[in-house]
Amino acid sequence: MPTLSEQMDTVNRPDEWKIEQGMAAHKLPVLDQSGRDTFHIYPPELKRPTKDEEATASVGDRNKLFAREKEGWVGYVEWENYPEKKAQANKILSSQTFDPCSDFMFDPIPGESKFPRVEVTATIQCSGTRRIEQINLYGGQGDEVPQAPWAEGAIGTARYGGISLRKLIKDCGGLQEPAKHLEFYGADTYIKDLEAMNYVVSVPWTKVKASEVILAWEMNGEQLPKIHGYPMRLVVLGYIGARSVKWLYRVKAIENPTLAPVQSREYL
Ligand SMILES: Nc1nc2c(c(=O)[nH]1)N[C@H]1C(S)=C(S)[C@@H](COP(=O)(O)O)O[C@H]1N2
Ligand SMILES: [Mo]
């Protein structure tokens, strides 16, 4: 039996924490656990960022080139009015290569104009609440449940603010055939039976279509606390708590319910 740290070396990547921190997401592989075997999806091969300093310097005073035109419009230039400036800017840009944008978008989510804000009061209940009674009744097979021997306390009610996932998917062009479920990845590492894995579960499209799946970044009128999934979590109304993925970083459209272990082996 491999040790825990060996398992973590093979199944998990040592730089996983960078994903949790929103760093270098464009350089790190994603663990795909939608099938029986886990495999890595590597981002496209990167060119190292380069910069031709000479070409950049040859355009002259960059403060003039990017001089602000309108009071309060930081960094704004009406480029189409200045073909010559435009050519200079192009020279600067084309003398460099950049890292691609990361998967993460830490800019503010587009506001009311794009997606109407929703607010729901939801009770999230862990399917393992009152687990102490389960352990008492079935102690023999309680191989891992004693890790969380809680009684009736694994329930919480809060007001969550965010948007309906349905609107976002519609904005992305809608769900395409043959997809019927959405798969959600949390950025945390989940450890069970000496296996390190992503927290991956899925929810049927019908649930999303009924506007019962919320992308939430506020809790009780405040920024979502880290422990409850900052910067963004899912709130799935009327399902076990396990589907309300915290620290959400990826959504995939899939045909069948996910086979990822968290859902297929634990939270059925
Ligand atoms: N990424 C991630 N999301 C997760 C979990 C997790 O371990 N990782 N636990 C789930 C489970 S089992 C429950 S019951 C709820 C608990 O949500 P709460 O911490 O806001 O009460 O989060 C769910 N979302
Ligand atoms: Mo749970």
mmCIF file of C-alpha atoms and ligand atoms in Angstrom:
data_model
loop_
_atom_site.group_PDB
_atom_site.id
_atom_site.type_symbol
_atom_site.label_atom_id
_atom_site.label_comp_id
_atom_site.label_asym_id
_atom_site.label_seq_id
_atom_site.Cartn_x
_atom_site.Cartn_y
_atom_site.Cartn_z
ATOM 1 C CA MET A 1 0.000 0.000 0.000
ATOM 2 C CA PRO A 2 1.593 3.308 -1.025
ATOM 3 C CA THR A 3 2.032 5.882 1.674
ATOM 4 C CA LEU A 4 -0.080 8.994 1.728
ATOM 5 C CA SER A 5 2.752 11.164 0.421
ATOM 6 C CA GLU A 6 3.456 8.730 -2.434
ATOM 7 C CA GLN A 7 -0.198 8.865 -3.351
ATOM 8 C CA MET A 8 -0.115 12.607 -3.309
ATOM 9 C CA ASP A 9 2.922 12.608 -5.589
ATOM 10 C CA THR A 10 1.229 10.457 -8.186
ATOM 11 C CA VAL A 11 -2.372 11.597 -8.053
ATOM 12 C CA ASN A 12 -1.957 15.172 -7.025
ATOM 13 C CA ARG A 13 0.456 17.800 -8.192
ATOM 14 C CA PRO A 14 2.730 19.501 -5.699
ATOM 15 C CA ASP A 15 1.821 22.920 -7.047
ATOM 16 C CA GLU A 16 -1.925 22.423 -6.596
ATOM 17 C CA TRP A 17 -1.923 25.201 -4.005
ATOM 18 C CA LYS A 18 -1.137 27.639 -6.780
ATOM 19 C CA ILE A 19 -4.435 26.830 -8.403
ATOM 20 C CA GLU A 20 -6.174 27.414 -5.087
ATOM 21 C CA GLN A 21 -4.495 30.775 -4.881
ATOM 22 C CA GLY A 22 -5.453 31.608 -8.457
ATOM 23 C CA MET A 23 -1.789 31.598 -9.505
ATOM 24 C CA ALA A 24 -0.346 30.095 -12.664
ATOM 25 C CA ALA A 25 -3.569 28.365 -13.571
ATOM 26 C CA HIS A 26 -2.644 28.660 -17.237
ATOM 27 C CA LYS A 27 0.514 26.618 -16.676
ATOM 28 C CA LEU A 28 -0.846 23.797 -14.553
ATOM 29 C CA PRO A 29 -2.740 20.714 -15.672
ATOM 30 C CA VAL A 30 -6.292 20.081 -14.610
ATOM 31 C CA LEU A 31 -7.139 16.679 -13.155
ATOM 32 C CA ASP A 32 -9.891 15.176 -15.256
ATOM 33 C CA GLN A 33 -11.830 12.748 -13.116
ATOM 34 C CA SER A 34 -14.910 12.474 -15.236
ATOM 35 C CA GLY A 35 -14.095 8.873 -16.104
ATOM 36 C CA ARG A 36 -12.878 5.895 -14.086
ATOM 37 C CA ASP A 37 -9.223 6.864 -14.464
ATOM 38 C CA THR A 38 -7.745 10.185 -13.528
ATOM 39 C CA PHE A 39 -5.713 11.941 -16.140
ATOM 40 C CA HIS A 40 -4.065 15.296 -16.562
ATOM 41 C CA ILE A 41 -5.215 17.808 -19.119
ATOM 42 C CA TYR A 42 -2.232 19.988 -19.877
ATOM 43 C CA PRO A 43 -2.681 23.532 -21.078
ATOM 44 C CA PRO A 44 -1.348 24.281 -24.565
ATOM 45 C CA GLU A 45 2.428 24.425 -24.889
ATOM 46 C CA LEU A 46 3.635 27.827 -23.771
ATOM 47 C CA LYS A 47 6.160 30.027 -25.426
ATOM 48 C CA ARG A 48 8.247 31.673 -22.761
ATOM 49 C CA PRO A 49 7.420 35.366 -22.470
ATOM 50 C CA THR A 50 9.927 37.373 -24.484
ATOM 51 C CA LYS A 51 10.580 41.038 -25.006
ATOM 52 C CA ASP A 52 12.671 42.829 -27.642
ATOM 53 C CA GLU A 53 13.788 45.822 -25.581
ATOM 54 C CA GLU A 54 15.368 47.545 -28.566
ATOM 55 C CA ALA A 55 12.200 47.468 -30.629
ATOM 56 C CA THR A 56 10.231 48.733 -27.646
ATOM 57 C CA ALA A 57 12.667 51.585 -26.995
ATOM 58 C CA SER A 58 12.696 52.624 -30.652
ATOM 59 C CA VAL A 59 9.178 54.040 -30.490
ATOM 60 C CA GLY A 60 10.337 56.817 -28.178
ATOM 61 C CA ASP A 61 8.574 58.338 -25.186
ATOM 62 C CA ARG A 62 5.891 55.911 -24.079
ATOM 63 C CA ASN A 63 4.346 58.400 -21.683
ATOM 64 C CA LYS A 64 3.461 60.515 -24.711
ATOM 65 C CA LEU A 65 2.253 57.533 -26.652
ATOM 66 C CA PHE A 66 -0.168 56.511 -23.919
ATOM 67 C CA ALA A 67 -0.961 60.031 -22.722
ATOM 68 C CA ARG A 68 -4.402 60.180 -21.130
ATOM 69 C CA GLU A 69 -6.940 62.017 -23.242
ATOM 70 C CA LYS A 70 -9.919 62.368 -20.994
ATOM 71 C CA GLU A 71 -9.940 63.438 -17.395
ATOM 72 C CA GLY A 72 -10.590 60.414 -15.225
ATOM 73 C CA TRP A 73 -10.341 57.870 -18.079
ATOM 74 C CA VAL A 74 -7.239 56.111 -16.867
ATOM 75 C CA GLY A 75 -5.219 54.689 -19.719
ATOM 76 C CA TYR A 76 -7.806 55.520 -22.358
ATOM 77 C CA VAL A 77 -6.645 56.562 -25.821
ATOM 78 C CA GLU A 78 -8.901 57.034 -28.858
ATOM 79 C CA TRP A 79 -6.600 54.852 -30.948
ATOM 80 C CA GLU A 80 -8.561 55.036 -34.190
ATOM 81 C CA ASN A 81 -7.811 58.766 -34.363
ATOM 82 C CA TYR A 82 -4.061 58.197 -34.479
ATOM 83 C CA PRO A 83 -2.889 55.702 -37.097
ATOM 84 C CA GLU A 84 0.696 56.627 -36.323
ATOM 85 C CA LYS A 85 0.356 56.059 -32.571
ATOM 86 C CA LYS A 86 -1.457 52.861 -33.326
ATOM 87 C CA ALA A 87 1.476 51.600 -35.382
ATOM 88 C CA GLN A 88 3.858 52.454 -32.537
ATOM 89 C CA ALA A 89 1.749 50.625 -30.006
ATOM 90 C CA ASN A 90 1.589 47.659 -32.344
ATOM 91 C CA LYS A 91 5.362 47.668 -32.561
ATOM 92 C CA ILE A 92 5.638 47.467 -28.792
ATOM 93 C CA LEU A 93 3.109 44.678 -28.550
ATOM 94 C CA SER A 94 4.460 42.607 -31.418
ATOM 95 C CA SER A 95 8.001 42.774 -30.038
ATOM 96 C CA GLN A 96 6.833 40.735 -27.043
ATOM 97 C CA THR A 97 5.136 37.465 -26.331
ATOM 98 C CA PHE A 98 2.920 37.193 -23.282
ATOM 99 C CA ASP A 99 1.612 34.424 -21.087
ATOM 100 C CA PRO A 100 -1.905 33.539 -22.120
ATOM 101 C CA CYS A 101 -4.677 34.643 -19.814
ATOM 102 C CA SER A 102 -5.297 32.292 -16.942
ATOM 103 C CA ASP A 103 -8.496 30.321 -16.500
ATOM 104 C CA PHE A 104 -9.338 32.609 -13.639
ATOM 105 C CA MET A 105 -11.123 35.873 -13.932
ATOM 106 C CA PHE A 106 -10.787 37.917 -10.800
ATOM 107 C CA ASP A 107 -12.384 40.983 -12.352
ATOM 108 C CA PRO A 108 -15.796 41.792 -11.015
ATOM 109 C CA ILE A 109 -18.544 39.606 -12.453
ATOM 110 C CA PRO A 110 -20.585 41.638 -14.967
ATOM 111 C CA GLY A 111 -23.380 43.349 -13.122
ATOM 112 C CA GLU A 112 -27.111 43.669 -13.493
ATOM 113 C CA SER A 113 -26.898 44.778 -17.091
ATOM 114 C CA LYS A 114 -25.706 41.366 -18.182
ATOM 115 C CA PHE A 115 -26.929 38.912 -15.564
ATOM 116 C CA PRO A 116 -29.698 39.756 -13.138
ATOM 117 C CA ARG A 117 -28.593 39.405 -9.558
ATOM 118 C CA VAL A 118 -30.370 36.745 -7.586
ATOM 119 C CA GLU A 119 -30.621 36.284 -3.878
ATOM 120 C CA VAL A 120 -31.798 33.063 -2.298
ATOM 121 C CA THR A 121 -32.149 31.919 1.258
ATOM 122 C CA ALA A 122 -30.947 28.354 1.243
ATOM 123 C CA THR A 123 -30.457 25.657 3.792
ATOM 124 C CA ILE A 124 -27.483 23.499 2.952
ATOM 125 C CA GLN A 125 -27.552 20.180 4.709
ATOM 126 C CA CYS A 126 -24.790 17.619 4.612
ATOM 127 C CA SER A 127 -26.062 14.165 3.697
ATOM 128 C CA GLY A 128 -23.839 12.989 6.540
ATOM 129 C CA THR A 129 -25.563 14.982 9.222
ATOM 130 C CA ARG A 130 -26.463 12.835 12.278
ATOM 131 C CA ARG A 131 -23.555 10.642 11.250
ATOM 132 C CA ILE A 132 -22.875 9.754 14.862
ATOM 133 C CA GLU A 133 -26.060 7.684 14.796
ATOM 134 C CA GLN A 134 -24.873 5.896 11.662
ATOM 135 C CA ILE A 135 -21.570 5.125 13.325
ATOM 136 C CA ASN A 136 -23.351 3.823 16.407
ATOM 137 C CA LEU A 137 -25.582 1.567 14.310
ATOM 138 C CA TYR A 138 -23.043 0.383 11.745
ATOM 139 C CA GLY A 139 -19.776 0.810 13.622
ATOM 140 C CA GLY A 140 -18.219 -2.167 11.832
ATOM 141 C CA GLN A 141 -18.263 -0.632 8.386
ATOM 142 C CA GLY A 142 -17.659 2.876 9.560
ATOM 143 C CA ASP A 143 -14.111 2.796 8.230
ATOM 144 C CA GLU A 144 -13.845 6.432 7.375
ATOM 145 C CA VAL A 145 -17.014 8.117 8.616
ATOM 146 C CA PRO A 146 -15.582 8.472 12.154
ATOM 147 C CA GLN A 147 -13.405 11.248 10.695
ATOM 148 C CA ALA A 148 -16.471 13.433 11.008
ATOM 149 C CA PRO A 149 -18.500 12.055 13.880
ATOM 150 C CA TRP A 150 -20.931 14.901 14.036
ATOM 151 C CA ALA A 151 -24.488 14.768 15.234
ATOM 152 C CA GLU A 152 -27.295 16.914 13.842
ATOM 153 C CA GLY A 153 -25.166 20.043 13.360
ATOM 154 C CA ALA A 154 -24.077 19.761 9.724
ATOM 155 C CA ILE A 155 -26.746 22.145 8.461
ATOM 156 C CA GLY A 156 -26.633 25.862 7.793
ATOM 157 C CA THR A 157 -29.052 28.453 6.491
ATOM 158 C CA ALA A 158 -27.851 31.633 4.806
ATOM 159 C CA ARG A 159 -28.787 34.223 2.223
ATOM 160 C CA TYR A 160 -26.650 33.745 -0.884
ATOM 161 C CA GLY A 161 -26.188 36.418 -3.559
ATOM 162 C CA GLY A 162 -24.985 35.828 -7.107
ATOM 163 C CA ILE A 163 -26.424 34.884 -10.498
ATOM 164 C CA SER A 164 -28.315 31.979 -11.959
ATOM 165 C CA LEU A 165 -25.982 29.534 -13.721
ATOM 166 C CA ARG A 166 -28.638 29.163 -16.405
ATOM 167 C CA LYS A 167 -28.114 32.752 -17.549
ATOM 168 C CA LEU A 168 -24.374 32.296 -17.768
ATOM 169 C CA ILE A 169 -24.676 29.144 -19.848
ATOM 170 C CA LYS A 170 -27.190 30.823 -22.103
ATOM 171 C CA ASP A 171 -24.714 33.663 -22.552
ATOM 172 C CA CYS A 172 -22.054 31.123 -23.556
ATOM 173 C CA GLY A 173 -24.313 29.900 -26.355
ATOM 174 C CA GLY A 174 -26.457 27.433 -24.429
ATOM 175 C CA LEU A 175 -25.961 23.763 -23.693
ATOM 176 C CA GLN A 176 -25.086 21.736 -26.796
ATOM 177 C CA GLU A 177 -26.203 18.195 -27.536
ATOM 178 C CA PRO A 178 -25.483 15.605 -26.207
ATOM 179 C CA ALA A 179 -24.680 17.331 -22.892
ATOM 180 C CA LYS A 180 -27.241 16.726 -20.171
ATOM 181 C CA HIS A 181 -25.285 17.354 -17.001
ATOM 182 C CA LEU A 182 -22.865 19.929 -15.707
ATOM 183 C CA GLU A 183 -19.753 18.926 -13.883
ATOM 184 C CA PHE A 184 -18.201 21.182 -11.266
ATOM 185 C CA TYR A 185 -14.633 21.268 -9.968
ATOM 186 C CA GLY A 186 -13.614 22.680 -6.622
ATOM 187 C CA ALA A 187 -10.071 24.010 -6.263
ATOM 188 C CA ASP A 188 -9.393 22.095 -3.064
ATOM 189 C CA THR A 189 -7.683 18.753 -2.695
ATOM 190 C CA TYR A 190 -9.962 16.090 -1.308
ATOM 191 C CA ILE A 191 -8.365 13.146 0.438
ATOM 192 C CA LYS A 192 -10.129 9.852 1.019
ATOM 193 C CA ASP A 193 -8.770 6.356 1.589
ATOM 194 C CA LEU A 194 -5.213 7.569 0.914
ATOM 195 C CA GLU A 195 -6.254 8.959 -2.428
ATOM 196 C CA ALA A 196 -5.895 12.627 -3.229
ATOM 197 C CA MET A 197 -8.419 13.899 -5.728
ATOM 198 C CA ASN A 198 -10.290 16.929 -6.913
ATOM 199 C CA TYR A 199 -13.675 17.671 -5.501
ATOM 200 C CA VAL A 200 -15.820 16.938 -8.567
ATOM 201 C CA VAL A 201 -19.583 16.430 -8.716
ATOM 202 C CA SER A 202 -22.322 16.993 -11.271
ATOM 203 C CA VAL A 203 -25.875 18.265 -11.471
ATOM 204 C CA PRO A 204 -28.430 17.589 -14.240
ATOM 205 C CA TRP A 205 -29.146 20.362 -16.715
ATOM 206 C CA THR A 206 -32.853 20.244 -15.816
ATOM 207 C CA LYS A 207 -31.921 21.486 -12.357
ATOM 208 C CA VAL A 208 -29.910 24.343 -13.844
ATOM 209 C CA LYS A 209 -32.690 25.124 -16.295
ATOM 210 C CA ALA A 210 -35.131 25.453 -13.411
ATOM 211 C CA SER A 211 -32.872 28.236 -12.036
ATOM 212 C CA GLU A 212 -32.123 26.168 -8.967
ATOM 213 C CA VAL A 213 -28.366 26.381 -9.375
ATOM 214 C CA ILE A 214 -26.797 29.644 -8.263
ATOM 215 C CA LEU A 215 -23.252 30.913 -8.678
ATOM 216 C CA ALA A 216 -22.808 32.745 -5.398
ATOM 217 C CA TRP A 217 -20.134 35.138 -4.180
ATOM 218 C CA GLU A 218 -22.031 36.737 -1.309
ATOM 219 C CA MET A 219 -23.303 35.256 1.910
ATOM 220 C CA ASN A 220 -25.616 37.169 4.213
ATOM 221 C CA GLY A 221 -24.841 40.400 2.362
ATOM 222 C CA GLU A 222 -21.084 40.045 2.752
ATOM 223 C CA GLN A 223 -18.290 38.633 0.650
ATOM 224 C CA LEU A 224 -18.446 34.829 0.709
ATOM 225 C CA PRO A 225 -16.132 33.677 3.529
ATOM 226 C CA LYS A 226 -13.172 31.486 2.564
ATOM 227 C CA ILE A 227 -14.464 28.526 4.552
ATOM 228 C CA HIS A 228 -17.733 28.655 2.593
ATOM 229 C CA GLY A 229 -16.057 28.764 -0.813
ATOM 230 C CA TYR A 230 -14.530 32.179 -1.599
ATOM 231 C CA PRO A 231 -14.319 33.523 -4.243
ATOM 232 C CA MET A 232 -17.268 31.620 -5.681
ATOM 233 C CA ARG A 233 -19.402 28.640 -4.849
ATOM 234 C CA LEU A 234 -22.360 26.838 -6.253
ATOM 235 C CA VAL A 235 -25.614 26.746 -4.329
ATOM 236 C CA VAL A 236 -27.832 23.922 -5.550
ATOM 237 C CA LEU A 237 -31.285 24.281 -4.067
ATOM 238 C CA GLY A 238 -32.931 21.152 -2.714
ATOM 239 C CA TYR A 239 -29.991 18.787 -3.173
ATOM 240 C CA ILE A 240 -27.582 17.381 -0.598
ATOM 241 C CA GLY A 241 -24.896 19.845 0.466
ATOM 242 C CA ALA A 242 -22.221 17.923 -1.423
ATOM 243 C CA ARG A 243 -23.449 19.310 -4.764
ATOM 244 C CA SER A 244 -22.956 22.915 -3.660
ATOM 245 C CA VAL A 245 -19.320 23.022 -4.758
ATOM 246 C CA LYS A 246 -17.121 25.517 -2.947
ATOM 247 C CA TRP A 247 -14.009 27.222 -4.385
ATOM 248 C CA LEU A 248 -15.500 26.562 -7.820
ATOM 249 C CA TYR A 249 -12.995 26.844 -10.654
ATOM 250 C CA ARG A 250 -14.300 24.868 -13.584
ATOM 251 C CA VAL A 251 -17.635 23.916 -15.140
ATOM 252 C CA LYS A 252 -17.859 21.222 -17.819
ATOM 253 C CA ALA A 253 -20.823 20.049 -19.874
ATOM 254 C CA ILE A 254 -21.044 16.242 -19.876
ATOM 255 C CA GLU A 255 -23.451 13.607 -21.140
ATOM 256 C CA ASN A 256 -23.870 11.404 -18.069
ATOM 257 C CA PRO A 257 -23.604 12.055 -14.340
ATOM 258 C CA THR A 258 -19.952 12.286 -13.340
ATOM 259 C CA LEU A 259 -18.097 9.142 -12.315
ATOM 260 C CA ALA A 260 -15.707 11.173 -10.167
ATOM 261 C CA PRO A 261 -15.231 9.371 -6.839
ATOM 262 C CA VAL A 262 -16.705 12.109 -4.666
ATOM 263 C CA GLN A 263 -20.046 11.612 -6.363
ATOM 264 C CA SER A 264 -19.975 7.994 -7.547
ATOM 265 C CA ARG A 265 -18.451 6.475 -4.413
ATOM 266 C CA GLU A 266 -19.355 8.794 -1.583
ATOM 267 C CA TYR A 267 -22.165 11.239 -1.962
ATOM 268 C CA LEU A 268 -24.422 9.137 -4.139
HETATM 269 N N1 LIG B 1 -14.916 22.153 -3.191
HETATM 270 C C1 LIG B 1 -15.654 21.568 -2.217
HETATM 271 N N2 LIG B 1 -16.953 21.864 -2.162
HETATM 272 C C2 LIG B 1 -17.718 21.305 -1.199
HETATM 273 C C3 LIG B 1 -17.161 20.373 -0.267
HETATM 274 C C4 LIG B 1 -15.778 20.087 -0.374
HETATM 275 O O1 LIG B 1 -15.195 19.303 0.406
HETATM 276 N N3 LIG B 1 -15.052 20.705 -1.363
HETATM 277 N N4 LIG B 1 -17.978 19.788 0.659
HETATM 278 C C5 LIG B 1 -19.393 19.720 0.289
HETATM 279 C C6 LIG B 1 -20.246 19.236 1.331
HETATM 280 S S1 LIG B 1 -20.213 17.550 1.611
HETATM 281 C C7 LIG B 1 -21.120 20.042 2.013
HETATM 282 S S2 LIG B 1 -22.208 19.398 3.116
HETATM 283 C C8 LIG B 1 -21.149 21.516 1.774
HETATM 284 C C9 LIG B 1 -20.988 22.293 3.057
HETATM 285 O O2 LIG B 1 -21.111 23.675 2.816
HETATM 286 P P1 LIG B 1 -20.791 24.744 3.968
HETATM 287 O O3 LIG B 1 -19.360 24.536 4.383
HETATM 288 O O4 LIG B 1 -21.011 26.090 3.377
HETATM 289 O O5 LIG B 1 -21.722 24.450 5.107
HETATM 290 O O6 LIG B 1 -20.127 21.934 0.875
HETATM 291 C C10 LIG B 1 -19.930 21.056 -0.212
HETATM 292 N N5 LIG B 1 -19.025 21.654 -1.153
HETATM 293 MO MO MO B 2 -21.544 17.046 3.284
#
